[in-house]
mmCIF file of C-alpha atoms in Angstrom:
data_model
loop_
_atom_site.group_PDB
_atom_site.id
_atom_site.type_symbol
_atom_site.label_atom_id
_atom_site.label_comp_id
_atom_site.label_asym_id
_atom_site.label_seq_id
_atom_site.Cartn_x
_atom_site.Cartn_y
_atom_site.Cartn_z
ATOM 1 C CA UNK A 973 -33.053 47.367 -195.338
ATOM 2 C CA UNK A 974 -30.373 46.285 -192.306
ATOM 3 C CA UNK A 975 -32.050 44.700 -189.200
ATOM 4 C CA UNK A 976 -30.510 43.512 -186.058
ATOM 5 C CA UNK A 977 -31.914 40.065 -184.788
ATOM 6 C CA UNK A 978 -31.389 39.694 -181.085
ATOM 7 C CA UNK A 979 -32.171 36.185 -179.721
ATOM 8 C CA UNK A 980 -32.528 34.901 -176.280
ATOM 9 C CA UNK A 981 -31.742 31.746 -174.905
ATOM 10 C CA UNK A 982 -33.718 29.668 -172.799
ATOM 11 C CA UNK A 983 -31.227 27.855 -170.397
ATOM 12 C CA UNK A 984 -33.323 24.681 -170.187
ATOM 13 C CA UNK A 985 -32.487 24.099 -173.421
ATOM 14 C CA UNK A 986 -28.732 24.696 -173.502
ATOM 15 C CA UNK A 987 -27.609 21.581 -173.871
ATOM 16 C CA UNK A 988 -28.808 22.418 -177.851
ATOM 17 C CA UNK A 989 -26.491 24.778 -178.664
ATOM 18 C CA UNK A 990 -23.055 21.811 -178.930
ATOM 19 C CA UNK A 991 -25.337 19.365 -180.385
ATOM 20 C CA UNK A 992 -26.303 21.792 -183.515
ATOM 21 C CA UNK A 993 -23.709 24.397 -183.597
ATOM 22 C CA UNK A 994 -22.097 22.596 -186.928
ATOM 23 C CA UNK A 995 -25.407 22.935 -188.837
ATOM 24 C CA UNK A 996 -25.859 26.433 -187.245
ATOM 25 C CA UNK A 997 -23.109 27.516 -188.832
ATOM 26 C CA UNK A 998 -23.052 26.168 -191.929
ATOM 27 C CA UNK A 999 -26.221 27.418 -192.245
ATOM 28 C CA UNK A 1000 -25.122 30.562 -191.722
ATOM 29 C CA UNK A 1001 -22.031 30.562 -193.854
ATOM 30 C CA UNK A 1002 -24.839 29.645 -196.839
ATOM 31 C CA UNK A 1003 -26.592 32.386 -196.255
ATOM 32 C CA UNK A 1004 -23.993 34.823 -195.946
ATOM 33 C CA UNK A 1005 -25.285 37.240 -198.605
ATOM 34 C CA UNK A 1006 -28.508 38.232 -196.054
ATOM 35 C CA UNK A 1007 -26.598 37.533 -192.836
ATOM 36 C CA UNK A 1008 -23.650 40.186 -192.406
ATOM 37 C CA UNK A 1009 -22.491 39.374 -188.807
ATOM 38 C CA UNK A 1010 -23.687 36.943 -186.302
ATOM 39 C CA UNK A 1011 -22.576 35.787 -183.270
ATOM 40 C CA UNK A 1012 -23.159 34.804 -179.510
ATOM 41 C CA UNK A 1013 -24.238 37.131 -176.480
ATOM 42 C CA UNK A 1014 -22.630 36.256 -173.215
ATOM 43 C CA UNK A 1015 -24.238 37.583 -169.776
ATOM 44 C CA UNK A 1016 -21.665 39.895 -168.409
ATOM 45 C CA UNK A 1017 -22.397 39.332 -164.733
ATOM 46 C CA UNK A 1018 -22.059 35.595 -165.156
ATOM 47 C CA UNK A 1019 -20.347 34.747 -168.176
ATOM 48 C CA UNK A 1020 -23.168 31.944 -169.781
ATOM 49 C CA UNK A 1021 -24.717 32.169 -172.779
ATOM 50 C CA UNK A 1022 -27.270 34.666 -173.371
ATOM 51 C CA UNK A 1023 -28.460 34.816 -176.821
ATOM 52 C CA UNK A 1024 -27.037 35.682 -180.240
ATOM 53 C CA UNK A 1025 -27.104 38.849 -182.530
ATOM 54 C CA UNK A 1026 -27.490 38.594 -186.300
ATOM 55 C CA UNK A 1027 -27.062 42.190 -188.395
ATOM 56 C CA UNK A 1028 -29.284 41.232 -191.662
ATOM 57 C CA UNK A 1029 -29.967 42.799 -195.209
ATOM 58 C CA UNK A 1030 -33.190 41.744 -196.337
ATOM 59 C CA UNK A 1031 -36.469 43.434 -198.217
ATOM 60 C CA UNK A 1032 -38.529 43.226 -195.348
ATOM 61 C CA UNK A 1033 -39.004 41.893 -191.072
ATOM 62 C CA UNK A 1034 -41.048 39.197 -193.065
ATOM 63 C CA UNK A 1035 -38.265 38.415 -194.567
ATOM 64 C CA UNK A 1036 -35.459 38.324 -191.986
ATOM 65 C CA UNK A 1037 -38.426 36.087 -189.787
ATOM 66 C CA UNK A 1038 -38.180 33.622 -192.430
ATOM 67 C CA UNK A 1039 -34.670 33.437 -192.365
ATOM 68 C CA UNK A 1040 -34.591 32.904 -188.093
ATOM 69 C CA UNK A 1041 -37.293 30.312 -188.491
ATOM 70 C CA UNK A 1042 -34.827 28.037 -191.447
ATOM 71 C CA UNK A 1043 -31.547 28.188 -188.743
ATOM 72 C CA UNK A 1044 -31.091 24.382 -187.501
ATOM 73 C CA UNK A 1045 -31.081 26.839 -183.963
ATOM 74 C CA UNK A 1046 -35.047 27.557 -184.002
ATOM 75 C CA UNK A 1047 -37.044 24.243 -183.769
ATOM 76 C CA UNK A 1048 -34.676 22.667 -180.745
ATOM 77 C CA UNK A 1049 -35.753 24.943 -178.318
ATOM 78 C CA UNK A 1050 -32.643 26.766 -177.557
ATOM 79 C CA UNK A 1051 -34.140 30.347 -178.809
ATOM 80 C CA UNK A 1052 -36.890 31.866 -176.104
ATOM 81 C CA UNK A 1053 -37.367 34.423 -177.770
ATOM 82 C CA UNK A 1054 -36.714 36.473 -181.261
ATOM 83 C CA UNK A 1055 -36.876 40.169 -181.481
ATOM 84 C CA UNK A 1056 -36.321 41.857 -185.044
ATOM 85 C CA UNK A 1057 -35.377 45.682 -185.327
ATOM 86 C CA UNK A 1058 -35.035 47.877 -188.371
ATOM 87 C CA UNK A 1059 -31.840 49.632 -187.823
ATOM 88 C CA UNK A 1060 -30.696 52.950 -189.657
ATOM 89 C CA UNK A 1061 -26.771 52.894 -190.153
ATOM 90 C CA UNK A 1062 -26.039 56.764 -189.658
ATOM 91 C CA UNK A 1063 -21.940 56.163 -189.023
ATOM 92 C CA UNK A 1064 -19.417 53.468 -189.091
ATOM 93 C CA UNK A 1065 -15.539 54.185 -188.700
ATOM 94 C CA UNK A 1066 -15.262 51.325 -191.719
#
């Protein structure tokens, strides 16, 4: 199954993002078979971080949870919130 993982960022915390961004990604070049995009979501009225989006193959939400919980991201704080959807790819121009 494909699911999109949106996060949001709580500001308070932003100072996280610089101080674990190596081990963030790392982490998510080593799990590159699950994780098929990922990357940062920038408010468009003010240009600060927002979030991040993840596009994920994985068996089930339990699964892709367990994944989000094992970034170097999730126990600093930086992550308000998690939401995981189930997503049905009906076209791509790829």
């Amino acid at each position: 199954m494909i699911y999109c993982v949106f996060f949001e960022d709580d500001p308070r915390h932003a100072d996280q993002r610089a101080k674990h961004m190596q081990a963030h990604l790392a982490f998510l070049k080593a799990n590159a078979q699950a994780i098929d995009a990922a990357g940062p979501l920038t408010d468009s009225a003010s240009g600060t971080p927002a979030g991040g989006l993840w596009v994920v193959r994985a068996p089930d939400a339990d699964a892709v949870r367990t994944l989000v919980e094992a970034d170097p991201f999730w126990p600093t704080g930086l992550r308000k919130s998690v939401r995981i959807l189930e997503w049905k790819q009906v076209f791509s121009n790829r």
